[in-house]
Amino acid sequence: MINSVEQKPGTKAMMAQKAPYYRPVGKEIDVFEHAHSCRLPFLLKGPTGTGKSRFIEYMAHKLNQNLITVSCHEETSSTDLIGRYIIKGAETIWMDGPLTLAVKTGAILYLDEVAEARPDVVVAIHSLTDHRRELFIDKLGKTIKAHPDFMLVASFNPGYQRGFKELKPSTRQRFVAVSFNYPEPRVEADIVQNETNILDADAKRLVDIGNKIRNLTELGLTETVSTRLLVDAAKLIRSGLPKRSAVHVAVVEPLSDDEEVISALKDLCDLMI
Ligand code: ADP
């Protein structure tokens, strides 16, 4: 006997209670609202830790829409998104995946780091990213029309540095896209301060450290200091860890495994905080 199940464990379906804190850095809120009213697929481009996930949480709350987030990785397949048959006791039941769930219920589906997923994921979302707005479920042999409120959002870390997967131009062209980057110092200090309640002066120092390291391109870091790392350091300082230790473990150590690089960065940070 085959039944239909509407939930998939392991994905985050949420209707936020309190508005998540999000500090706009440009016109992204306005742009997103327009894209949302046109139900256009939306791509958030930018390095890790620059507020992309926080932005979409904030927008879902602002637009009063349910948000389903899938963190894509190299094993994420179209089956993970669309759904699969599972055996439960003596029954075989169909389990909707997060994409199918979002398409049916009219949620925002956020595919975080979509370029990391297997290529069949991109194929699966094609017909949802154009005028058809429909999903083909091959295992059920049926096509479903997206709920009018369904919206597809994806994030992508452009491969301007080594080691990142690219998104095909033909796929990128299916999305309206906005770039996220490290905010200007005043804004970033505001974010760090708001997230952690540390002293303004300490927030500014952390942001100075972040910017100093970001400018050291000769170190060849795969990823540089994100706002997330600065927020983490601020949280540790707020919890009472000495400032230098907080910066060492939250900012320097995550950046590199090269002892010389780590030692040079620690010295630099010690001079700045
Ligand atoms: P991404 O999804 O780009 O990897 P996140 O959205 O998870 O990054 O952001 C990491 C952290 O940085 C957040 O938890 C938040 O503390 C902080 N952050 C970065 N940008 C902003 C912003 N514009 N407003 C509020 N918080 C931000």
mmCIF file of C-alpha atoms and ligand atoms in Angstrom:
data_model
loop_
_atom_site.group_PDB
_atom_site.id
_atom_site.type_symbol
_atom_site.label_atom_id
_atom_site.label_comp_id
_atom_site.label_asym_id
_atom_site.label_seq_id
_atom_site.Cartn_x
_atom_site.Cartn_y
_atom_site.Cartn_z
ATOM 1 C CA MET A 1 0.000 0.000 0.000
ATOM 2 C CA ILE A 2 1.317 3.440 -0.874
ATOM 3 C CA ASN A 3 0.585 6.511 1.234
ATOM 4 C CA SER A 4 1.860 10.046 1.018
ATOM 5 C CA VAL A 5 3.824 11.680 3.822
ATOM 6 C CA GLU A 6 4.305 15.440 3.858
ATOM 7 C CA GLN A 7 7.347 15.834 6.107
ATOM 8 C CA LYS A 8 11.002 15.031 5.700
ATOM 9 C CA PRO A 9 13.159 14.853 8.800
ATOM 10 C CA GLY A 10 16.485 16.666 8.708
ATOM 11 C CA THR A 11 15.280 19.786 6.931
ATOM 12 C CA LYS A 12 14.405 22.943 8.717
ATOM 13 C CA ALA A 13 10.829 24.115 8.212
ATOM 14 C CA MET A 14 10.347 27.236 10.222
ATOM 15 C CA MET A 15 8.073 30.157 10.723
ATOM 16 C CA ALA A 16 10.179 32.502 12.814
ATOM 17 C CA GLN A 17 8.506 34.072 15.836
ATOM 18 C CA LYS A 18 10.732 37.068 16.451
ATOM 19 C CA ALA A 19 12.199 38.992 13.516
ATOM 20 C CA PRO A 20 15.791 37.827 12.995
ATOM 21 C CA TYR A 21 18.270 40.692 13.246
ATOM 22 C CA TYR A 22 19.456 41.694 9.803
ATOM 23 C CA ARG A 23 21.428 44.854 9.010
ATOM 24 C CA PRO A 24 20.886 45.851 5.359
ATOM 25 C CA VAL A 25 24.067 46.640 3.468
ATOM 26 C CA GLY A 26 22.550 47.870 0.198
ATOM 27 C CA LYS A 27 19.236 47.647 -1.616
ATOM 28 C CA GLU A 28 18.868 43.906 -1.129
ATOM 29 C CA ILE A 29 15.624 44.074 0.878
ATOM 30 C CA ASP A 30 13.868 46.189 -1.735
ATOM 31 C CA VAL A 31 15.187 44.054 -4.584
ATOM 32 C CA PHE A 32 14.110 40.850 -2.872
ATOM 33 C CA GLU A 33 10.608 42.178 -2.234
ATOM 34 C CA HIS A 34 10.200 42.946 -5.923
ATOM 35 C CA ALA A 35 11.590 39.565 -6.967
ATOM 36 C CA HIS A 36 9.255 37.926 -4.473
ATOM 37 C CA SER A 37 6.222 39.731 -5.840
ATOM 38 C CA CYS A 38 7.189 38.452 -9.318
ATOM 39 C CA ARG A 39 8.046 35.017 -7.878
ATOM 40 C CA LEU A 40 11.424 35.138 -9.612
ATOM 41 C CA PRO A 41 14.101 32.662 -8.500
ATOM 42 C CA PHE A 42 16.725 34.497 -6.449
ATOM 43 C CA LEU A 43 20.460 33.865 -6.127
ATOM 44 C CA LEU A 44 22.511 35.166 -3.200
ATOM 45 C CA LYS A 45 26.155 35.303 -4.295
ATOM 46 C CA GLY A 46 29.063 35.829 -1.947
ATOM 47 C CA PRO A 47 31.668 34.368 0.356
ATOM 48 C CA THR A 48 30.708 32.369 3.395
ATOM 49 C CA GLY A 49 29.682 34.261 6.535
ATOM 50 C CA THR A 50 28.487 37.439 4.815
ATOM 51 C CA GLY A 51 24.875 37.273 5.993
ATOM 52 C CA LYS A 52 23.171 35.387 3.132
ATOM 53 C CA SER A 53 21.358 32.895 5.362
ATOM 54 C CA ARG A 54 20.477 35.560 7.880
ATOM 55 C CA PHE A 55 19.083 37.703 5.065
ATOM 56 C CA ILE A 56 16.763 34.997 3.789
ATOM 57 C CA GLU A 57 15.569 34.206 7.325
ATOM 58 C CA TYR A 58 14.823 37.879 7.778
ATOM 59 C CA MET A 59 13.008 38.152 4.430
ATOM 60 C CA ALA A 60 10.896 35.052 5.056
ATOM 61 C CA HIS A 61 9.821 36.540 8.363
ATOM 62 C CA LYS A 62 9.151 39.956 6.850
ATOM 63 C CA LEU A 63 7.056 38.456 4.052
ATOM 64 C CA ASN A 64 5.344 36.085 6.460
ATOM 65 C CA GLN A 65 6.399 33.038 4.488
ATOM 66 C CA ASN A 66 7.467 29.641 5.638
ATOM 67 C CA LEU A 67 11.148 28.956 4.955
ATOM 68 C CA ILE A 68 12.614 25.536 4.218
ATOM 69 C CA THR A 69 16.409 25.433 4.184
ATOM 70 C CA VAL A 70 18.537 22.718 2.618
ATOM 71 C CA SER A 71 22.289 22.887 3.188
ATOM 72 C CA CYS A 72 23.650 21.358 -0.013
ATOM 73 C CA HIS A 73 26.790 19.233 -0.035
ATOM 74 C CA GLU A 74 28.448 17.034 -2.629
ATOM 75 C CA GLU A 75 26.126 14.102 -1.909
ATOM 76 C CA THR A 76 22.887 16.128 -2.135
ATOM 77 C CA SER A 77 20.830 14.603 -4.952
ATOM 78 C CA SER A 78 17.516 15.352 -6.637
ATOM 79 C CA THR A 79 16.018 12.437 -4.701
ATOM 80 C CA ASP A 80 16.959 14.154 -1.431
ATOM 81 C CA LEU A 81 15.071 17.223 -2.603
ATOM 82 C CA ILE A 82 12.095 15.655 -4.356
ATOM 83 C CA GLY A 83 11.379 12.638 -2.166
ATOM 84 C CA ARG A 84 11.602 8.880 -2.063
ATOM 85 C CA TYR A 85 9.722 5.722 -1.157
ATOM 86 C CA ILE A 86 10.550 4.400 2.262
ATOM 87 C CA ILE A 87 9.633 1.140 3.912
ATOM 88 C CA LYS A 88 7.668 1.567 7.095
ATOM 89 C CA GLY A 89 6.611 -1.697 8.738
ATOM 90 C CA ALA A 90 4.764 -3.655 6.068
ATOM 91 C CA GLU A 91 4.085 -0.575 3.970
ATOM 92 C CA THR A 92 5.958 1.318 1.309
ATOM 93 C CA ILE A 93 5.186 4.984 1.708
ATOM 94 C CA TRP A 94 6.131 8.011 -0.310
ATOM 95 C CA MET A 95 7.972 10.724 1.557
ATOM 96 C CA ASP A 96 7.980 14.217 0.060
ATOM 97 C CA GLY A 97 11.393 15.875 0.050
ATOM 98 C CA PRO A 98 11.857 19.520 1.051
ATOM 99 C CA LEU A 99 11.523 20.800 -2.524
ATOM 100 C CA THR A 100 8.218 18.996 -3.093
ATOM 101 C CA LEU A 101 6.995 20.169 0.283
ATOM 102 C CA ALA A 102 7.835 23.788 -0.531
ATOM 103 C CA VAL A 103 6.278 23.523 -4.011
ATOM 104 C CA LYS A 104 3.051 22.111 -2.538
ATOM 105 C CA THR A 105 2.724 24.397 0.465
ATOM 106 C CA GLY A 106 4.010 27.638 -1.040
ATOM 107 C CA ALA A 107 7.127 28.043 1.094
ATOM 108 C CA ILE A 108 10.421 29.690 0.222
ATOM 109 C CA LEU A 109 12.944 26.939 -0.508
ATOM 110 C CA TYR A 110 16.501 28.019 0.270
ATOM 111 C CA LEU A 111 19.202 25.879 -1.334
ATOM 112 C CA ASP A 112 22.279 26.942 0.583
ATOM 113 C CA GLU A 113 25.512 26.427 -1.445
ATOM 114 C CA VAL A 114 23.629 25.024 -4.431
ATOM 115 C CA ALA A 115 26.815 24.572 -6.504
ATOM 116 C CA GLU A 116 27.979 21.920 -4.049
ATOM 117 C CA ALA A 117 25.031 19.640 -4.887
ATOM 118 C CA ARG A 118 25.062 16.926 -7.543
ATOM 119 C CA PRO A 119 24.260 18.049 -11.110
ATOM 120 C CA ASP A 120 20.842 16.312 -11.083
ATOM 121 C CA VAL A 121 19.679 18.887 -8.498
ATOM 122 C CA VAL A 122 20.030 21.639 -11.072
ATOM 123 C CA VAL A 123 18.107 19.533 -13.598
ATOM 124 C CA ALA A 124 15.332 18.959 -11.047
ATOM 125 C CA ILE A 125 14.802 22.665 -10.412
ATOM 126 C CA HIS A 126 14.870 23.751 -14.076
ATOM 127 C CA SER A 127 11.136 23.629 -14.728
ATOM 128 C CA LEU A 128 10.548 25.558 -11.490
ATOM 129 C CA THR A 129 12.806 28.402 -12.545
ATOM 130 C CA ASP A 130 10.925 29.405 -15.699
ATOM 131 C CA HIS A 131 7.356 30.211 -16.684
ATOM 132 C CA ARG A 132 6.257 26.608 -16.141
ATOM 133 C CA ARG A 133 6.730 26.703 -12.368
ATOM 134 C CA GLU A 134 6.204 22.980 -12.143
ATOM 135 C CA LEU A 135 8.010 20.029 -10.635
ATOM 136 C CA PHE A 136 8.310 16.656 -12.322
ATOM 137 C CA ILE A 137 8.419 13.796 -9.828
ATOM 138 C CA ASP A 138 9.795 10.955 -11.921
ATOM 139 C CA LYS A 139 9.326 8.254 -9.268
ATOM 140 C CA LEU A 140 5.603 9.056 -9.095
ATOM 141 C CA GLY A 141 5.346 9.777 -12.818
ATOM 142 C CA LYS A 142 3.585 13.053 -12.176
ATOM 143 C CA THR A 143 4.069 16.770 -12.553
ATOM 144 C CA ILE A 144 2.854 19.212 -9.921
ATOM 145 C CA LYS A 145 2.211 22.912 -10.369
ATOM 146 C CA ALA A 146 3.893 25.130 -7.803
ATOM 147 C CA HIS A 147 1.732 26.816 -5.191
ATOM 148 C CA PRO A 148 1.410 30.538 -6.073
ATOM 149 C CA ASP A 149 3.532 31.474 -3.040
ATOM 150 C CA PHE A 150 6.391 29.082 -3.814
ATOM 151 C CA MET A 151 9.738 30.793 -4.344
ATOM 152 C CA LEU A 152 13.155 29.317 -5.013
ATOM 153 C CA VAL A 153 16.218 30.939 -3.458
ATOM 154 C CA ALA A 154 19.772 29.647 -3.695
ATOM 155 C CA SER A 155 23.157 30.748 -2.423
ATOM 156 C CA PHE A 156 26.461 30.360 -4.146
ATOM 157 C CA ASN A 157 30.050 31.142 -3.227
ATOM 158 C CA PRO A 158 31.694 32.383 -6.462
ATOM 159 C CA GLY A 159 34.953 30.683 -7.311
ATOM 160 C CA TYR A 160 37.149 33.727 -7.335
ATOM 161 C CA GLN A 161 39.489 31.829 -5.057
ATOM 162 C CA ARG A 162 40.739 28.265 -5.198
ATOM 163 C CA GLY A 163 38.648 25.253 -4.444
ATOM 164 C CA PHE A 164 35.076 26.347 -5.041
ATOM 165 C CA LYS A 165 32.642 24.723 -7.403
ATOM 166 C CA GLU A 166 31.240 26.845 -10.206
ATOM 167 C CA LEU A 167 27.629 27.269 -11.225
ATOM 168 C CA LYS A 168 26.988 26.870 -14.954
ATOM 169 C CA PRO A 169 26.175 30.148 -16.749
ATOM 170 C CA SER A 170 22.956 28.602 -18.091
ATOM 171 C CA THR A 171 21.869 27.899 -14.522
ATOM 172 C CA ARG A 172 22.893 31.305 -13.207
ATOM 173 C CA GLN A 173 20.783 32.946 -15.876
ATOM 174 C CA ARG A 174 17.674 31.412 -14.364
ATOM 175 C CA PHE A 175 18.034 33.553 -11.241
ATOM 176 C CA VAL A 176 17.877 37.197 -10.305
ATOM 177 C CA ALA A 177 21.149 37.664 -8.440
ATOM 178 C CA VAL A 178 22.459 39.902 -5.690
ATOM 179 C CA SER A 179 26.045 40.000 -4.393
ATOM 180 C CA PHE A 180 26.904 39.876 -0.722
ATOM 181 C CA ASN A 181 30.300 40.901 0.579
ATOM 182 C CA TYR A 182 32.052 42.039 3.731
ATOM 183 C CA PRO A 183 30.223 45.195 4.811
ATOM 184 C CA GLU A 184 31.983 48.527 5.196
ATOM 185 C CA PRO A 185 33.669 48.862 8.612
ATOM 186 C CA ARG A 186 31.016 51.018 10.265
ATOM 187 C CA VAL A 187 28.234 48.631 9.255
ATOM 188 C CA GLU A 188 30.213 45.526 10.185
ATOM 189 C CA ALA A 189 31.013 46.955 13.624
ATOM 190 C CA ASP A 190 27.280 47.607 14.075
ATOM 191 C CA ILE A 191 26.518 43.988 13.208
ATOM 192 C CA VAL A 192 29.175 42.609 15.572
ATOM 193 C CA GLN A 193 27.990 44.913 18.356
ATOM 194 C CA ASN A 194 24.292 44.092 17.813
ATOM 195 C CA GLU A 195 24.858 40.366 17.684
ATOM 196 C CA THR A 196 26.916 40.206 20.865
ATOM 197 C CA ASN A 197 26.532 43.401 22.884
ATOM 198 C CA ILE A 198 30.286 43.848 23.244
ATOM 199 C CA LEU A 199 31.723 47.329 23.722
ATOM 200 C CA ASP A 200 31.702 49.523 20.624
ATOM 201 C CA ALA A 201 35.473 49.956 20.879
ATOM 202 C CA ASP A 202 36.019 46.184 20.879
ATOM 203 C CA ALA A 203 33.667 45.702 17.929
ATOM 204 C CA LYS A 204 35.649 48.316 16.001
ATOM 205 C CA ARG A 205 38.954 46.639 16.858
ATOM 206 C CA LEU A 206 37.674 43.266 15.688
ATOM 207 C CA VAL A 207 36.511 44.790 12.415
ATOM 208 C CA ASP A 208 39.917 46.464 11.976
ATOM 209 C CA ILE A 209 41.563 43.066 12.452
ATOM 210 C CA GLY A 210 39.178 41.547 9.918
ATOM 211 C CA ASN A 211 39.970 44.175 7.334
ATOM 212 C CA LYS A 212 43.689 44.005 7.945
ATOM 213 C CA ILE A 213 43.717 40.244 7.326
ATOM 214 C CA ARG A 214 41.409 40.562 4.297
ATOM 215 C CA ASN A 215 43.988 42.859 2.730
ATOM 216 C CA LEU A 216 46.827 40.366 3.232
ATOM 217 C CA THR A 217 46.205 38.685 -0.121
ATOM 218 C CA GLU A 218 49.795 37.424 -0.216
ATOM 219 C CA LEU A 219 48.892 34.834 2.445
ATOM 220 C CA GLY A 220 46.835 32.994 -0.187
ATOM 221 C CA LEU A 221 44.087 32.045 2.240
ATOM 222 C CA THR A 222 41.305 29.971 0.638
ATOM 223 C CA GLU A 223 38.709 31.920 2.620
ATOM 224 C CA THR A 224 39.393 35.058 4.562
ATOM 225 C CA VAL A 225 37.874 36.548 7.732
ATOM 226 C CA SER A 226 34.076 36.562 7.510
ATOM 227 C CA THR A 227 31.658 38.605 9.576
ATOM 228 C CA ARG A 228 30.703 35.282 11.169
ATOM 229 C CA LEU A 229 34.237 34.799 12.543
ATOM 230 C CA LEU A 230 34.252 38.318 13.974
ATOM 231 C CA VAL A 231 30.877 37.687 15.620
ATOM 232 C CA ASP A 232 32.227 34.437 17.083
ATOM 233 C CA ALA A 233 35.272 36.223 18.514
ATOM 234 C CA ALA A 234 32.989 38.894 19.978
ATOM 235 C CA LYS A 235 30.800 36.230 21.601
ATOM 236 C CA LEU A 236 33.857 34.687 23.274
ATOM 237 C CA ILE A 237 35.012 38.093 24.507
ATOM 238 C CA ARG A 238 31.524 38.772 25.824
ATOM 239 C CA SER A 239 31.588 35.455 27.666
ATOM 240 C CA GLY A 240 34.796 36.494 29.425
ATOM 241 C CA LEU A 241 37.578 34.881 27.400
ATOM 242 C CA PRO A 242 40.627 37.176 27.185
ATOM 243 C CA LYS A 243 40.473 39.184 23.965
ATOM 244 C CA ARG A 244 43.660 37.865 22.441
ATOM 245 C CA SER A 245 42.682 34.234 23.044
ATOM 246 C CA ALA A 246 39.257 34.914 21.574
ATOM 247 C CA VAL A 247 40.792 36.333 18.406
ATOM 248 C CA HIS A 248 43.313 33.489 18.168
ATOM 249 C CA VAL A 249 40.728 30.717 18.342
ATOM 250 C CA ALA A 250 37.808 32.360 16.530
ATOM 251 C CA VAL A 251 39.603 34.333 13.826
ATOM 252 C CA VAL A 252 43.155 33.072 13.263
ATOM 253 C CA GLU A 253 42.997 29.298 13.755
ATOM 254 C CA PRO A 254 39.987 28.698 11.451
ATOM 255 C CA LEU A 255 41.774 30.467 8.590
ATOM 256 C CA SER A 256 44.830 28.279 8.098
ATOM 257 C CA ASP A 257 46.686 25.151 9.186
ATOM 258 C CA ASP A 258 50.073 26.553 8.215
ATOM 259 C CA GLU A 259 52.019 27.169 11.414
ATOM 260 C CA GLU A 260 53.967 30.102 10.003
ATOM 261 C CA VAL A 261 50.825 31.807 8.769
ATOM 262 C CA ILE A 262 49.060 31.235 12.080
ATOM 263 C CA SER A 263 51.984 32.562 14.065
ATOM 264 C CA ALA A 264 52.275 35.685 11.871
ATOM 265 C CA LEU A 265 48.546 36.353 12.129
ATOM 266 C CA LYS A 266 48.532 35.897 15.892
ATOM 267 C CA ASP A 267 51.361 38.428 16.245
ATOM 268 C CA LEU A 268 49.511 40.869 14.051
ATOM 269 C CA CYS A 269 46.257 40.475 16.002
ATOM 270 C CA ASP A 270 48.019 40.825 19.358
ATOM 271 C CA LEU A 271 49.229 44.228 18.258
ATOM 272 C CA MET A 272 45.714 45.264 17.308
ATOM 273 C CA ILE A 273 43.696 44.154 20.342
HETATM 274 P P1 ADP B 1 26.300 33.048 5.045
HETATM 275 O O1 ADP B 1 24.939 32.426 4.899
HETATM 276 O O2 ADP B 1 26.592 34.114 4.042
HETATM 277 O O3 ADP B 1 27.413 32.038 5.154
HETATM 278 P P2 ADP B 1 25.294 33.905 7.629
HETATM 279 O O4 ADP B 1 24.018 34.513 7.202
HETATM 280 O O5 ADP B 1 25.228 32.578 8.305
HETATM 281 O O6 ADP B 1 26.338 33.843 6.422
HETATM 282 O O7 ADP B 1 26.041 34.988 8.537
HETATM 283 C C1 ADP B 1 26.972 34.603 9.518
HETATM 284 C C2 ADP B 1 26.786 35.456 10.729
HETATM 285 O O8 ADP B 1 27.249 36.782 10.436
HETATM 286 C C3 ADP B 1 25.330 35.614 11.158
HETATM 287 O O9 ADP B 1 24.984 34.621 12.081
HETATM 288 C C4 ADP B 1 25.329 36.990 11.772
HETATM 289 O O10 ADP B 1 25.779 36.903 13.112
HETATM 290 C C5 ADP B 1 26.380 37.746 11.014
HETATM 291 N N1 ADP B 1 25.937 38.629 9.931
HETATM 292 C C6 ADP B 1 26.589 38.780 8.743
HETATM 293 N N2 ADP B 1 26.002 39.732 8.010
HETATM 294 C C7 ADP B 1 24.952 40.206 8.735
HETATM 295 C C8 ADP B 1 23.973 41.231 8.519
HETATM 296 N N3 ADP B 1 23.970 41.956 7.384
HETATM 297 N N4 ADP B 1 23.063 41.457 9.481
HETATM 298 C C9 ADP B 1 23.079 40.722 10.626
HETATM 299 N N5 ADP B 1 23.978 39.756 10.889
HETATM 300 C C10 ADP B 1 24.913 39.497 9.970
#
